[in-house]
CSV table of C-alpha atoms in Angstrom, one decimal:
chain,number,residue,atom,x,y,z
A,1,MET,CA,-7.5,16.7,16.0
A,2,ASN,CA,-7.4,13.2,17.6
A,3,TYR,CA,-4.4,11.0,16.9
A,4,ILE,CA,-5.5,7.8,15.0
A,5,THR,CA,-3.9,4.7,16.5
A,6,ARG,CA,-1.9,2.8,13.9
A,7,SER,CA,-1.8,-1.1,13.6
A,8,LEU,CA,1.9,-0.9,12.8
A,9,GLU,CA,2.7,0.6,16.4
A,10,LYS,CA,2.9,-2.9,18.0
A,11,VAL,CA,5.3,-4.3,15.3
A,12,VAL,CA,7.5,-1.2,15.6
A,13,MET,CA,7.9,-1.6,19.3
A,14,GLN,CA,8.5,-5.4,18.9
A,15,VAL,CA,11.3,-5.1,16.3
A,16,THR,CA,12.9,-2.2,18.3
A,17,GLU,CA,13.7,-4.7,20.8
A,18,GLU,CA,15.4,-7.0,18.2
A,19,TYR,CA,17.1,-4.9,15.4
A,20,PRO,CA,19.5,-2.0,15.6
A,21,VAL,CA,17.7,-0.2,12.8
A,22,VAL,CA,14.0,0.1,12.1
A,23,LEU,CA,13.0,1.7,8.8
A,24,VAL,CA,9.5,2.6,8.2
A,25,THR,CA,8.8,3.3,4.4
A,26,GLY,CA,5.7,4.3,2.6
A,27,PRO,CA,4.2,7.4,0.7
A,28,ARG,CA,4.2,10.9,2.1
A,29,GLN,CA,1.6,12.1,4.3
A,30,VAL,CA,0.4,8.7,5.5
A,31,GLY,CA,1.5,9.3,9.1
A,32,LYS,CA,4.9,7.6,9.4
A,33,THR,CA,6.6,10.5,11.4
A,34,THR,CA,3.4,11.2,13.4
A,35,MET,CA,3.3,7.6,14.6
A,36,LEU,CA,7.1,7.4,15.5
A,37,GLN,CA,7.1,10.7,17.2
A,38,LYS,CA,4.0,9.5,19.3
A,39,LEU,CA,5.9,6.4,20.3
A,40,MET,CA,9.2,8.1,21.2
A,41,ASP,CA,7.4,10.6,23.3
A,42,GLY,CA,9.1,10.8,26.7
A,43,THR,CA,11.8,8.2,25.8
A,44,GLY,CA,14.7,10.7,25.2
A,45,ARG,CA,15.1,9.6,21.4
A,46,GLY,CA,16.3,12.5,19.3
A,47,TYR,CA,14.7,13.7,16.1
A,48,VAL,CA,16.3,15.2,12.9
A,49,SER,CA,14.5,15.6,9.5
A,50,LEU,CA,16.5,15.5,6.1
A,51,ASP,CA,13.8,17.9,4.7
A,52,ASP,CA,16.0,20.5,6.5
A,53,LEU,CA,18.4,21.4,3.7
A,54,ASN,CA,21.3,22.1,6.2
A,55,GLU,CA,21.0,18.8,7.8
A,56,ARG,CA,20.7,17.1,4.5
A,57,SER,CA,23.9,18.6,3.3
A,58,LEU,CA,25.8,17.7,6.4
A,59,ALA,CA,24.6,14.1,6.1
A,60,ARG,CA,25.5,13.9,2.6
A,61,THR,CA,29.0,15.6,3.0
A,62,ASP,CA,30.0,14.4,6.3
A,63,PRO,CA,27.8,11.4,7.6
A,64,GLU,CA,30.4,10.6,10.4
A,65,MET,CA,30.0,14.2,11.8
A,66,PHE,CA,26.2,14.1,11.3
A,67,LEU,CA,25.9,11.1,13.6
A,68,GLN,CA,28.2,12.7,16.2
A,69,LEU,CA,25.7,15.6,16.4
A,70,HIS,CA,22.6,13.4,16.3
A,71,LYS,CA,23.6,10.5,18.5
A,72,PRO,CA,21.5,7.4,18.9
A,73,PRO,CA,18.9,6.6,19.9
A,74,VAL,CA,17.5,8.9,17.2
A,75,LEU,CA,14.7,9.1,14.6
A,76,ILE,CA,16.1,10.3,11.2
A,77,ASP,CA,13.1,11.5,8.9
A,78,GLU,CA,13.2,11.1,5.1
A,79,VAL,CA,16.4,9.2,5.2
A,80,GLN,CA,16.3,8.5,1.3
A,81,TYR,CA,17.7,12.1,0.8
A,82,ALA,CA,21.0,10.9,2.1
A,83,PRO,CA,22.1,7.4,1.3
A,84,GLU,CA,25.7,8.1,2.3
A,85,LEU,CA,24.4,7.7,5.9
A,86,PHE,CA,23.7,3.9,5.5
A,87,THR,CA,27.3,2.8,5.6
A,88,TYR,CA,28.0,4.6,8.8
A,89,ILE,CA,24.6,3.4,10.5
A,90,LYS,CA,26.0,0.1,9.5
A,91,ILE,CA,29.3,0.7,11.2
A,92,TYR,CA,27.6,2.0,14.4
A,93,SER,CA,25.2,-1.0,14.5
A,94,ASP,CA,28.0,-3.5,14.1
A,95,THR,CA,30.3,-1.8,16.8
A,96,HIS,CA,27.6,-1.0,19.5
A,97,ARG,CA,25.0,-3.8,18.8
A,98,GLU,CA,22.3,-1.5,20.5
A,99,PRO,CA,18.7,-2.5,19.6
A,100,GLY,CA,16.6,0.3,18.5
A,101,ALA,CA,19.5,2.8,18.0
A,102,PHE,CA,18.1,4.0,14.8
A,103,TRP,CA,14.5,4.7,13.7
A,104,LEU,CA,14.3,5.8,10.1
A,105,THR,CA,11.7,7.0,7.7
A,106,GLY,CA,11.7,7.1,4.0
A,107,SER,CA,9.2,8.0,1.2
A,108,GLN,CA,10.5,5.5,-1.1
A,109,ILE,CA,9.9,1.8,-0.9
A,110,PHE,CA,13.0,0.1,0.6
A,111,LYS,CA,13.3,-2.7,-1.8
A,112,LEU,CA,13.3,-0.4,-4.7
A,113,MET,CA,16.0,2.1,-3.2
A,114,ASN,CA,19.2,1.6,-5.0
A,115,GLY,CA,22.0,0.1,-3.1
A,116,VAL,CA,20.4,0.3,0.4
A,117,GLN,CA,19.8,-3.2,0.9
A,118,GLU,CA,23.4,-4.4,0.8
A,119,SER,CA,24.4,-1.5,3.4
A,120,LEU,CA,21.9,-2.8,6.1
A,121,ALA,CA,21.4,-6.4,5.2
A,122,GLY,CA,20.6,-8.2,8.5
A,123,ARG,CA,20.6,-5.2,10.5
A,124,VAL,CA,17.5,-3.5,9.6
A,125,ALA,CA,13.7,-4.4,10.1
A,126,VAL,CA,11.8,-3.0,7.3
A,127,LEU,CA,8.1,-2.0,7.8
A,128,TYR,CA,5.8,-0.7,5.2
A,129,MET,CA,3.2,2.1,6.2
A,130,ASN,CA,0.4,3.1,4.0
A,131,THR,CA,-2.9,5.1,4.2
A,132,LEU,CA,-5.4,4.2,6.9
A,133,SER,CA,-7.1,0.9,6.8
A,134,GLN,CA,-10.8,0.1,7.5
A,135,ALA,CA,-9.7,-1.4,10.8
A,136,GLU,CA,-7.6,1.8,11.8
A,137,ILE,CA,-10.5,4.1,10.9
A,138,ASP,CA,-12.9,2.0,13.0
A,139,GLY,CA,-10.3,1.7,15.9
A,140,VAL,CA,-10.4,-2.0,15.9
A,141,ASP,CA,-7.9,-4.9,15.6
A,142,GLY,CA,-6.4,-5.0,12.1
A,143,SER,CA,-5.3,-8.8,11.9
A,144,PRO,CA,-4.5,-10.2,8.4
A,145,PHE,CA,-7.6,-11.1,6.3
A,146,VAL,CA,-7.9,-14.9,6.1
A,147,ILE,CA,-10.8,-17.0,4.9
A,148,ASP,CA,-11.5,-18.8,8.0
A,149,LEU,CA,-15.1,-18.7,9.4
A,150,GLU,CA,-14.1,-18.2,13.0
A,151,LYS,CA,-11.7,-15.6,12.2
A,152,LEU,CA,-14.1,-13.8,9.9
A,153,ALA,CA,-16.7,-13.8,12.5
A,154,ALA,CA,-14.3,-12.3,15.0
A,155,ARG,CA,-13.6,-9.3,12.6
A,156,LYS,CA,-17.2,-8.1,13.2
A,157,THR,CA,-16.5,-6.9,16.7
A,158,GLY,CA,-16.2,-3.2,16.8
A,159,ARG,CA,-16.4,-2.4,13.1
A,160,SER,CA,-18.8,0.0,11.4
A,161,GLU,CA,-21.5,-1.8,9.4
A,162,LEU,CA,-21.6,0.0,6.1
A,163,ASP,CA,-24.4,-0.3,3.4
A,164,THR,CA,-23.5,0.3,-0.2
A,165,PRO,CA,-23.7,4.1,-0.1
A,166,ALA,CA,-21.7,4.3,3.0
A,167,VAL,CA,-18.9,2.0,1.4
A,168,PHE,CA,-18.7,4.2,-1.6
A,169,GLU,CA,-18.6,7.3,0.6
A,170,ARG,CA,-15.5,5.8,2.3
A,171,ILE,CA,-14.1,4.9,-1.1
A,172,PHE,CA,-14.6,8.4,-2.4
A,173,ARG,CA,-13.3,10.0,0.6
A,174,GLY,CA,-10.1,8.0,0.7
A,175,SER,CA,-7.9,6.9,3.5
A,176,MET,CA,-5.4,9.8,3.9
A,177,PRO,CA,-5.0,10.7,7.6
A,178,ALA,CA,-5.4,14.4,7.1
A,179,ILE,CA,-8.8,13.7,5.4
A,180,VAL,CA,-10.1,11.0,7.7
A,181,SER,CA,-9.1,12.8,10.9
A,182,GLY,CA,-10.6,16.2,9.6
A,183,ARG,CA,-7.6,18.2,9.7
A,184,ASN,CA,-8.2,19.0,6.0
A,185,SER,CA,-11.9,19.2,5.1
A,186,ASN,CA,-11.6,20.2,1.7
A,187,GLN,CA,-10.7,16.8,-0.4
A,188,GLN,CA,-10.3,18.6,-3.7
A,189,ILE,CA,-7.8,21.2,-2.3
A,190,PHE,CA,-6.0,18.4,-0.3
A,191,TYR,CA,-5.4,16.0,-3.3
A,192,SER,CA,-4.4,19.1,-5.5
A,193,SER,CA,-1.8,20.2,-3.0
A,194,TYR,CA,-0.7,16.6,-2.5
A,195,LEU,CA,0.0,16.2,-6.1
A,196,SER,CA,1.8,19.4,-6.7
A,197,THR,CA,3.7,19.6,-3.4
A,198,TYR,CA,4.6,16.0,-2.2
A,199,ILE,CA,4.5,13.8,-5.2
A,200,GLU,CA,6.1,16.3,-7.7
A,201,ARG,CA,8.8,17.0,-5.2
A,202,ASP,CA,9.7,13.2,-4.9
A,203,VAL,CA,9.3,12.6,-8.6
A,204,ARG,CA,11.8,15.2,-9.3
A,205,GLN,CA,14.2,13.7,-7.0
A,206,LEU,CA,14.0,10.4,-9.0
A,207,SER,CA,13.9,12.0,-12.3
A,208,ASP,CA,14.3,15.8,-12.7
A,209,SER,CA,13.6,15.7,-16.5
A,210,ILE,CA,9.8,15.2,-16.0
A,211,ASP,CA,7.5,17.6,-17.2
A,212,SER,CA,4.7,18.3,-14.5
A,213,LEU,CA,1.8,18.6,-16.7
A,214,LYS,CA,2.6,15.5,-18.7
A,215,PHE,CA,3.2,13.7,-15.5
A,216,LEU,CA,-0.3,14.8,-14.2
A,217,HIS,CA,-1.9,13.5,-17.5
A,218,PHE,CA,0.1,10.3,-17.1
A,219,ILE,CA,-1.0,9.5,-13.5
A,220,THR,CA,-4.7,10.4,-14.4
A,221,ALA,CA,-4.4,7.9,-17.3
A,222,VAL,CA,-3.0,5.4,-14.8
A,223,ALA,CA,-5.9,6.0,-12.2
A,224,ALA,CA,-8.6,5.5,-15.0
A,225,ARG,CA,-7.0,2.0,-15.3
A,226,CYS,CA,-7.0,1.0,-11.7
A,227,SER,CA,-7.9,-2.8,-11.2
A,228,CYS,CA,-7.0,-3.5,-14.9
A,229,MET,CA,-4.2,-5.4,-16.5
A,230,VAL,CA,-1.4,-3.0,-17.3
A,231,ASN,CA,-1.3,-1.7,-20.8
A,232,VAL,CA,1.8,0.6,-21.3
A,233,SER,CA,0.9,1.4,-24.9
A,234,ASP,CA,-2.7,2.7,-24.0
A,235,ILE,CA,-1.3,4.7,-20.9
A,236,ALA,CA,1.5,6.3,-23.1
A,237,GLN,CA,-1.0,7.1,-25.7
A,238,ASP,CA,-3.4,8.8,-23.5
A,239,ALA,CA,-0.6,10.8,-21.7
A,240,GLU,CA,1.2,11.6,-25.0
A,241,ILE,CA,4.6,10.2,-23.9
A,242,THR,CA,6.6,7.3,-25.2
A,243,GLN,CA,6.1,3.7,-23.9
A,244,ALA,CA,9.7,4.0,-22.5
A,245,GLN,CA,8.7,7.0,-20.4
A,246,ALA,CA,5.4,5.3,-19.4
A,247,LYS,CA,7.4,2.2,-18.1
A,248,SER,CA,9.8,4.6,-16.3
A,249,TRP,CA,7.1,6.6,-14.6
A,250,LEU,CA,5.1,3.7,-13.6
A,251,GLN,CA,8.2,2.4,-11.7
A,252,ILE,CA,8.5,5.8,-10.1
A,253,LEU,CA,4.8,5.5,-8.8
A,254,GLU,CA,5.6,2.0,-7.4
A,255,THR,CA,8.8,3.4,-5.8
A,256,LEU,CA,6.9,6.3,-4.1
A,257,GLY,CA,4.2,3.7,-2.9
A,258,ILE,CA,1.4,5.2,-4.8
A,259,ILE,CA,0.5,2.2,-6.8
A,260,PHE,CA,1.2,-1.7,-6.5
A,261,TYR,CA,0.7,-4.7,-8.7
A,262,LEU,CA,-1.1,-8.1,-8.4
A,263,HIS,CA,0.9,-10.5,-10.4
A,264,PRO,CA,-1.0,-13.5,-12.1
A,265,TYR,CA,-0.9,-16.8,-10.3
A,266,SER,CA,0.7,-19.5,-12.1
A,267,ASN,CA,2.4,-23.0,-11.8
A,268,ASN,CA,3.4,-25.5,-14.3
A,269,LEU,CA,0.0,-27.3,-14.2
A,270,LEU,CA,-2.1,-24.4,-15.1
A,271,LYS,CA,-1.9,-23.6,-18.8
A,272,ARG,CA,-2.9,-20.7,-21.0
A,273,LEU,CA,-2.4,-18.0,-18.5
A,274,VAL,CA,-1.9,-14.3,-19.1
A,275,LYS,CA,1.3,-13.0,-17.8
A,276,THR,CA,0.4,-9.3,-17.4
A,277,PRO,CA,0.1,-7.7,-13.8
A,278,LYS,CA,-3.0,-5.8,-12.7
A,279,LEU,CA,-2.6,-2.3,-11.3
A,280,TYR,CA,-4.0,-0.8,-8.1
A,281,PHE,CA,-3.7,2.3,-6.0
A,282,TYR,CA,-3.4,2.2,-2.3
A,283,ASP,CA,-5.6,5.2,-1.8
A,284,THR,CA,-8.9,5.3,-3.6
A,285,GLY,CA,-9.5,8.9,-2.6
A,286,LEU,CA,-6.6,9.8,-5.1
A,287,VAL,CA,-8.1,7.8,-7.9
A,288,CYS,CA,-11.5,9.4,-7.5
A,289,TYR,CA,-9.9,12.9,-7.4
A,290,LEU,CA,-7.7,12.1,-10.6
A,291,THR,CA,-10.8,10.6,-12.5
A,292,LYS,CA,-12.8,13.5,-11.5
A,293,TRP,CA,-15.8,12.0,-9.7
A,294,SER,CA,-17.7,14.7,-8.0
A,295,SER,CA,-19.4,12.7,-5.2
A,296,ALA,CA,-19.8,9.2,-3.8
A,297,ASP,CA,-23.3,9.0,-5.2
A,298,VAL,CA,-22.1,9.8,-8.8
A,299,LEU,CA,-19.2,7.3,-8.3
A,300,GLU,CA,-21.6,4.5,-7.1
A,301,SER,CA,-23.6,4.7,-10.3
A,302,GLY,CA,-20.7,5.5,-12.6
A,303,ALA,CA,-19.0,3.5,-15.2
A,304,MET,CA,-15.9,2.9,-12.9
A,305,ASN,CA,-17.8,1.7,-9.7
A,306,GLY,CA,-16.8,-2.0,-10.1
A,307,ALA,CA,-13.1,-1.1,-10.7
A,308,VAL,CA,-12.9,1.3,-7.9
A,309,LEU,CA,-14.6,-1.2,-5.5
A,310,GLU,CA,-12.2,-3.9,-6.6
A,311,ASN,CA,-9.3,-1.5,-6.2
A,312,TYR,CA,-10.6,-0.8,-2.5
A,313,VAL,CA,-11.0,-4.4,-1.5
A,314,VAL,CA,-7.7,-5.4,-2.9
A,315,SER,CA,-5.7,-2.5,-1.2
A,316,GLU,CA,-7.6,-3.1,2.1
A,317,ILE,CA,-6.6,-6.8,2.2
A,318,ALA,CA,-3.0,-5.9,1.2
A,319,LYS,CA,-2.9,-3.2,4.2
A,320,SER,CA,-4.2,-5.9,6.6
A,321,TYR,CA,-1.0,-7.7,6.0
A,322,LEU,CA,1.4,-4.9,5.7
A,323,ASN,CA,0.1,-3.4,9.0
A,324,ALA,CA,0.9,-6.7,10.8
A,325,GLY,CA,4.6,-6.5,9.3
A,326,ALA,CA,3.7,-9.4,7.0
A,327,GLU,CA,4.0,-9.9,3.1
A,328,PRO,CA,0.7,-10.2,1.4
A,329,TYR,CA,1.1,-13.2,-0.9
A,330,MET,CA,-1.8,-12.2,-3.2
A,331,TYR,CA,-2.2,-12.8,-6.9
A,332,TYR,CA,-5.1,-12.9,-9.6
A,333,TYR,CA,-5.9,-15.7,-12.1
A,334,ARG,CA,-6.9,-15.0,-15.7
A,335,ASP,CA,-6.5,-17.4,-18.7
A,336,LYS,CA,-6.9,-17.0,-22.3
A,337,ASP,CA,-10.4,-18.3,-22.2
A,338,ALA,CA,-11.3,-15.2,-19.9
A,339,LYS,CA,-11.8,-17.2,-16.8
A,340,GLU,CA,-10.8,-14.9,-13.9
A,341,ILE,CA,-10.5,-14.9,-10.2
A,342,ASP,CA,-10.1,-11.5,-8.7
A,343,ILE,CA,-7.7,-12.5,-5.8
A,344,ILE,CA,-5.8,-15.4,-4.8
A,345,LEU,CA,-4.6,-15.6,-1.3
A,346,GLU,CA,-1.7,-18.0,-0.8
A,347,HIS,CA,-1.7,-18.8,2.9
A,348,ASP,CA,-0.5,-21.8,5.0
A,349,GLY,CA,0.0,-24.0,2.0
A,350,VAL,CA,-3.4,-23.5,0.4
A,351,LEU,CA,-5.0,-21.2,-2.2
A,352,ASN,CA,-8.0,-19.1,-1.1
A,353,PRO,CA,-10.0,-17.7,-4.2
A,354,ILE,CA,-11.9,-14.3,-3.6
A,355,GLU,CA,-14.5,-12.7,-6.1
A,356,ILE,CA,-15.3,-9.1,-5.5
A,357,LYS,CA,-18.9,-8.0,-6.4
A,358,LYS,CA,-21.0,-5.0,-6.0
A,359,SER,CA,-24.0,-7.3,-5.6
A,360,SER,CA,-25.7,-7.7,-2.2
A,361,ASN,CA,-27.2,-11.1,-3.1
A,362,PRO,CA,-24.5,-13.1,-4.8
A,363,GLY,CA,-25.2,-16.5,-6.2
A,364,SER,CA,-23.4,-19.9,-6.2
A,365,GLU,CA,-22.4,-19.5,-9.9
A,366,LEU,CA,-19.8,-17.0,-8.8
A,367,THR,CA,-17.7,-19.8,-7.1
A,368,ARG,CA,-17.7,-22.1,-10.2
A,369,VAL,CA,-14.4,-20.7,-11.5
A,370,PHE,CA,-12.8,-21.5,-8.2
A,371,GLY,CA,-12.6,-25.1,-9.3
A,372,ILE,CA,-10.0,-24.2,-11.9
A,373,LEU,CA,-7.5,-24.1,-9.1
A,374,ASP,CA,-7.9,-27.8,-8.4
A,375,LYS,CA,-5.9,-28.5,-11.6
A,376,GLY,CA,-2.8,-27.0,-9.7
A,377,SER,CA,-0.4,-28.4,-7.5
A,378,VAL,CA,-1.3,-26.3,-4.4
A,379,PRO,CA,-4.5,-27.5,-2.6
A,380,ARG,CA,-7.5,-25.1,-2.7
A,381,GLY,CA,-8.9,-23.9,0.5
A,382,ASN,CA,-12.0,-22.0,1.4
A,383,GLY,CA,-13.3,-19.2,-1.0
A,384,ALA,CA,-15.0,-15.9,-0.6
A,385,ILE,CA,-17.4,-13.7,-2.3
A,386,VAL,CA,-16.7,-10.1,-1.0
A,387,CYS,CA,-19.8,-8.0,-1.7
A,388,MET,CA,-22.4,-5.6,-0.4
A,389,LYS,CA,-24.4,-8.0,1.7
A,390,MET,CA,-24.6,-6.6,5.2
A,391,THR,CA,-24.1,-9.9,7.1
A,392,LEU,CA,-21.5,-12.7,7.1
A,393,GLY,CA,-22.9,-15.7,5.2
A,394,ALA,CA,-22.1,-18.8,3.1
A,395,ILE,CA,-22.8,-20.0,-0.3
A,396,ASP,CA,-21.8,-23.6,1.0
A,397,ARG,CA,-19.5,-25.1,3.5
A,398,SER,CA,-16.3,-24.0,1.6
A,399,ASN,CA,-17.3,-20.6,0.3
A,400,PHE,CA,-18.2,-17.6,2.4
A,401,ILE,CA,-20.2,-14.4,1.7
A,402,VAL,CA,-18.2,-11.6,3.4
A,403,PRO,CA,-19.5,-8.0,3.6
A,404,VAL,CA,-16.9,-5.4,2.3
A,405,TRP,CA,-16.9,-3.6,5.7
A,406,MET,CA,-15.5,-6.7,7.3
A,407,ILE,CA,-12.3,-6.9,5.2
């Protein structure tokens, strides 16, 4: 099995020279530990995993002794299991001022970890790692996606040109390293094990009262609504749980890095806006498994093809920013007249509207809704139709046609 180079590697090495603590967060099985162990090979950095119950117990009951046994520079895996360590890591960092002393990984999103931010504020570089991006699968530069003609043209270099069936094959297969690398060839078995072993274990850490079968029904109901505005009532009804439970469990999925939201773009000059976020999964393979699509061909012609394609494009654009250590400022627009823009990228003081279509021959009518942003206070920049056309093109001077394989 060949190692797949991760875009985040450059950022890790950069911040290691600048911060005493580097924390890489993200879901299980996305390659956090594999990447860091590859980077520390031959450096003399130690390694300890808090999946080891003995190590976890010591870290929680006597964190000072734990750090005496595992002296920096050290990689501490699954650090969310022992939040007691953070105070002592802070003390060490303030005393020694040693860049790169601690590399940490965690299967919970840092900004959603209770109490951690206060402990390491100003001392930690937080990076988010997720499933493989298109760029990483193709082994090419994964720079953030921006709607600039010159930069879009540069994205063509080295990427695999995918037609519609090939795009849906990639969507169906998903982007988990174990699947993409070929280490696990049976997708059904992988995702079944992933849900029962990894997610369930982390879910129980966050809430030990959750019924496993009900949670599976719940996450299936959520997957069936990918790319849709969140409707807690409908999800709760399908999963046969209360709305309070549904809200709590959605937060768990977000904390574990399984789902994320696009919030509606708004400013005080744009009226009649909806206020509900839209929900997306980082890995479309998990969506396809949960919603029981049997093949990429069936998915391509099925009722969810548009929603899953949108999910794929949104997640790929988000990954392009996260893999560069940057925050993706992404929103969507929808008003009470049902006018909608799939993605609004806020970048360099302008708004870039993006529509996502399965069509391979999009028309100029798709860009008309972009004009609604002219009523706002932030200037509108170039727009794009991300679609199944095989080549980069243009509707006009300000609106480009971008193939899905280029994002």
